[in-house]
Short mmCIF file of C-alpha atoms in Angstrom, two decimals:
data_model
loop_
_atom_site.label_atom_id
_atom_site.label_comp_id
_atom_site.label_asym_id
_atom_site.label_seq_id
_atom_site.Cartn_x
_atom_site.Cartn_y
_atom_site.Cartn_z
CA MET A 1 97.22 100.84 74.73
CA VAL A 2 99.84 98.13 75.24
CA ASP A 3 99.80 95.00 73.08
CA ALA A 4 101.66 91.86 74.07
CA ILE A 5 103.08 89.01 72.01
CA THR A 6 105.15 85.89 72.68
CA LEU A 7 107.75 84.83 70.13
CA TYR A 8 109.00 81.25 69.90
CA MET A 9 112.30 81.20 68.04
CA LEU A 10 115.73 79.71 67.57
CA ASP A 11 118.12 80.50 70.40
CA LYS A 12 121.21 81.88 68.69
CA PRO A 13 123.10 85.20 68.53
CA GLY A 14 121.54 88.02 66.52
CA VAL A 15 117.97 86.72 66.33
CA LEU A 16 116.54 89.08 68.96
CA LYS A 17 118.35 92.05 67.40
CA LYS A 18 116.96 91.22 63.97
CA LEU A 19 113.40 91.02 65.30
CA SER A 20 113.69 94.14 67.45
CA ASP A 21 115.07 96.09 64.47
CA TYR A 22 112.04 95.00 62.45
CA ILE A 23 109.73 96.19 65.22
CA ALA A 24 111.58 99.50 65.55
CA LYS A 25 111.27 100.21 61.81
CA LYS A 26 107.51 100.13 62.28
CA ASN A 27 107.87 102.88 64.92
CA ILE A 28 106.71 100.49 67.64
CA ASN A 29 108.19 100.91 71.11
CA ILE A 30 109.13 97.87 73.21
CA VAL A 31 108.14 98.79 76.77
CA TYR A 32 108.89 95.46 78.46
CA THR A 33 110.52 92.19 77.50
CA TYR A 34 111.34 88.84 79.11
CA MET A 35 113.29 86.04 77.45
CA HIS A 36 114.02 82.50 78.60
CA VAL A 37 115.30 79.29 77.05
CA GLU A 38 112.54 76.76 76.44
CA SER A 39 114.84 73.87 75.53
CA LYS A 40 118.22 73.37 73.90
CA GLY A 41 118.32 75.54 70.82
CA TYR A 42 114.94 77.21 71.34
CA ALA A 43 113.79 80.25 73.30
CA SER A 44 110.65 82.26 73.91
CA THR A 45 110.45 86.01 74.30
CA TYR A 46 107.53 87.92 75.73
CA LEU A 47 107.19 91.52 74.50
CA GLU A 48 104.90 94.36 75.52
CA LEU A 49 104.57 96.90 72.72
CA ASP A 50 103.29 100.46 72.48
CA HIS A 51 102.02 102.30 69.38
CA VAL A 52 101.01 99.19 67.45
CA GLU A 53 98.66 100.14 64.62
CA ASP A 54 97.91 96.62 63.39
CA ILE A 55 98.90 93.74 65.68
CA THR A 56 97.81 91.10 63.13
CA GLU A 57 100.09 92.59 60.46
CA LEU A 58 102.98 92.72 62.93
CA ILE A 59 102.55 89.06 63.91
CA THR A 60 102.40 88.03 60.25
CA GLY A 61 105.59 89.95 59.52
CA LEU A 62 107.45 88.40 62.46
CA LYS A 63 106.37 84.90 61.42
CA SER A 64 108.06 85.45 58.05
CA PHE A 65 111.53 85.33 59.63
CA PRO A 66 113.11 81.88 59.22
CA GLU A 67 114.36 81.92 62.83
CA VAL A 68 110.82 82.38 64.18
CA ILE A 69 108.83 79.22 64.89
CA ASN A 70 105.62 80.90 66.02
CA VAL A 71 104.18 84.18 67.32
CA GLU A 72 101.17 84.39 69.60
CA SER A 73 99.15 87.36 70.84
CA SER A 74 99.18 87.51 74.64
CA SER A 75 97.52 89.41 77.45
CA SER A 76 99.79 92.01 79.04
CA MET A 77 101.28 91.26 82.45
CA ASP A 78 99.42 94.26 83.80
CA LYS A 79 96.10 92.65 82.84
CA VAL A 80 97.08 89.19 84.10
CA TRP A 81 99.16 89.89 87.23
CA GLY A 82 98.42 93.57 87.79
CA LYS A 83 100.19 95.73 90.36
CA ARG A 84 102.72 93.98 92.56
CA ILE A 85 103.35 94.00 96.29
CA ILE A 86 106.84 92.76 97.24
CA ILE A 87 107.42 91.51 100.80
CA ILE A 88 111.01 90.89 101.96
CA GLY A 89 112.37 89.90 105.36
CA GLY A 90 112.18 87.31 108.11
CA GLY A 91 110.04 84.29 107.32
CA ALA A 92 107.64 84.58 110.28
CA GLN A 93 106.97 88.29 109.68
CA VAL A 94 106.80 87.87 105.90
CA SER A 95 104.10 85.21 106.25
CA GLN A 96 101.95 87.48 108.41
CA VAL A 97 102.32 90.47 106.08
CA ALA A 98 101.44 88.18 103.17
CA LEU A 99 98.32 87.04 105.04
CA GLY A 100 97.07 90.61 105.25
CA ALA A 101 98.09 91.50 101.70
CA ILE A 102 96.56 88.43 100.07
CA THR A 103 93.32 88.78 102.02
CA GLU A 104 92.98 92.43 101.04
CA ALA A 105 94.04 91.82 97.42
CA ASP A 106 91.31 89.20 97.14
CA ARG A 107 88.69 91.83 98.04
CA HIS A 108 89.88 94.17 95.29
CA ASN A 109 90.52 91.49 92.66
CA ILE A 110 86.94 90.29 93.06
CA ARG A 111 85.91 93.83 92.04
CA GLY A 112 87.93 93.60 88.83
CA GLU A 113 91.38 94.81 89.86
CA ARG A 114 94.55 92.76 89.51
CA ILE A 115 96.97 92.91 92.45
CA SER A 116 99.56 90.18 93.07
CA VAL A 117 101.79 89.49 96.07
CA ASP A 118 105.42 88.28 95.92
CA THR A 119 107.40 87.17 98.98
CA LEU A 120 111.09 86.60 99.72
CA PRO A 121 112.01 85.27 103.19
CA LEU A 122 115.60 86.42 103.68
CA ALA A 123 118.10 87.30 106.42
CA GLY A 124 121.46 89.08 106.46
CA GLU A 125 122.26 92.73 105.76
CA GLN A 126 124.06 92.22 102.44
CA LYS A 127 121.44 89.80 101.10
CA LEU A 128 118.63 92.14 102.12
CA GLU A 129 120.37 95.14 100.57
CA GLU A 130 120.79 93.29 97.26
CA ALA A 131 117.18 92.13 97.27
CA VAL A 132 115.80 95.58 98.08
CA ARG A 133 117.91 97.26 95.41
CA ALA A 134 116.81 94.66 92.84
CA VAL A 135 113.18 95.69 93.36
CA CYS A 136 113.92 98.72 91.19
CA SER A 137 114.46 96.37 88.24
CA LEU A 138 111.14 94.56 88.67
CA SER A 139 108.12 95.63 86.65
CA ARG A 140 104.77 96.88 87.98
CA VAL A 141 105.88 97.09 91.64
CA GLY A 142 103.76 99.50 93.65
CA VAL A 143 104.83 98.83 97.23
CA LEU A 144 107.77 97.15 98.97
CA VAL A 145 107.14 95.89 102.51
CA LEU A 146 110.11 95.20 104.77
CA ALA A 147 109.17 92.66 107.42
CA GLY A 148 111.56 91.76 110.21
CA SER A 149 112.74 92.44 113.76
CA LEU A 150 115.98 94.24 112.95
CA MET A 151 117.09 96.01 109.77
CA GLY A 152 119.49 98.86 109.16
CA GLY A 153 122.96 99.67 107.87
CA SER A 154 123.42 99.61 104.09
CA ILE A 155 119.81 98.49 103.57
CA VAL A 156 118.67 102.10 104.01
CA ASN A 157 120.67 103.19 100.94
CA ALA A 158 118.82 100.60 98.86
CA ILE A 159 115.50 101.80 100.31
CA ASP A 160 116.25 105.37 99.23
CA GLU A 161 116.94 104.12 95.69
CA VAL A 162 113.64 102.24 95.64
CA LYS A 163 111.74 105.33 96.78
CA LYS A 164 113.41 107.46 94.08
CA SER A 165 112.05 105.05 91.46
CA GLY A 166 108.50 105.84 92.64
CA ILE A 167 107.88 102.70 94.71
CA LYS A 168 106.38 103.21 98.17
CA VAL A 169 108.09 101.49 101.11
CA ILE A 170 106.31 100.18 104.22
CA SER A 171 108.31 98.92 107.19
CA LEU A 172 107.26 96.99 110.24
CA ASN A 173 107.93 98.78 113.52
CA MET A 174 111.29 97.11 114.13
CA VAL A 175 114.67 97.85 115.67
CA GLY A 176 117.10 99.63 113.32
CA SER A 177 117.22 102.61 110.97
CA VAL A 178 115.04 101.13 108.21
CA ARG A 179 111.84 102.50 109.71
CA ASP A 180 113.26 106.05 109.53
CA HIS A 181 113.53 105.76 105.76
CA ALA A 182 110.17 104.11 105.04
CA ASP A 183 107.09 105.97 103.81
CA LEU A 184 104.97 104.26 106.46
CA VAL A 185 105.71 102.27 109.64
CA VAL A 186 103.15 99.74 110.83
CA THR A 187 103.33 97.68 114.02
CA ASP A 188 100.93 94.86 113.13
CA PRO A 189 102.29 92.79 110.19
CA VAL A 190 98.83 91.76 108.99
CA GLN A 191 97.76 95.41 108.93
CA ALA A 192 100.97 96.28 107.04
CA GLY A 193 99.94 93.87 104.29
CA VAL A 194 96.46 95.37 104.15
CA MET A 195 97.90 98.90 103.94
CA ALA A 196 100.26 97.88 101.14
CA VAL A 197 97.39 96.69 98.97
CA MET A 198 95.23 99.71 99.81
CA THR A 199 98.10 101.96 98.68
CA VAL A 200 97.97 100.64 95.10
CA ALA A 201 94.29 99.67 94.79
CA ASN A 202 92.08 101.88 92.63
CA THR A 203 89.04 100.76 94.61
CA ALA A 204 90.50 101.93 97.95
CA LYS A 205 90.60 105.44 99.38
CA PHE A 206 93.96 105.55 101.14
CA ASP A 207 96.81 108.03 100.68
CA ILE A 208 100.03 106.76 102.25
CA ASP A 209 101.60 110.23 101.99
CA ARG A 210 99.04 111.66 104.40
CA VAL A 211 99.92 109.30 107.25
CA ASN A 212 102.61 110.86 109.46
CA GLU A 213 102.59 108.48 112.42
CA VAL A 214 103.43 104.91 113.32
CA LEU A 215 100.34 102.74 113.03
#
């Protein structure tokens, strides 16, 4: 079970190390973290923790540090935002894929799942390559959908990296070599969005690895 907390603290060197050392001494593993500056001199850090025996005791201990302003128990990002579908490409195609994905996600979320959809309208080989490769660094991503009319070149190397990390890749049936590296190629962008959600949904019976043809 993963517990989550949000720390509000002074923004200065060494504070995060001090707190993470305290957590490590309790044999608690930090599985995910996100930090941002709230205002000048202050920051908040969200942590997801594994192997926490007593979350109340941990919060009390963290509050005892003079650099810590407050500590709050939070819901994990998996519970709040759930599995993620990332859609990258040309604006017109991205919007249509998103239409299918959001409509299908709504069906499953009503049943108790949590599936969210992120979009990035973008053009240009280098920009697309950077964006695709960066997907590997994002948390909880289940499927990447590439939506456009033409993609290839160095983008395929980034796709291969994404697939190695365990993320499935769906491509629209477009010109270029991208479709040869995707796990699934779909002609209709709305259907591509639907298929992306069905790939990660627990309440759907769809195995992307069993589809060996362009849809």
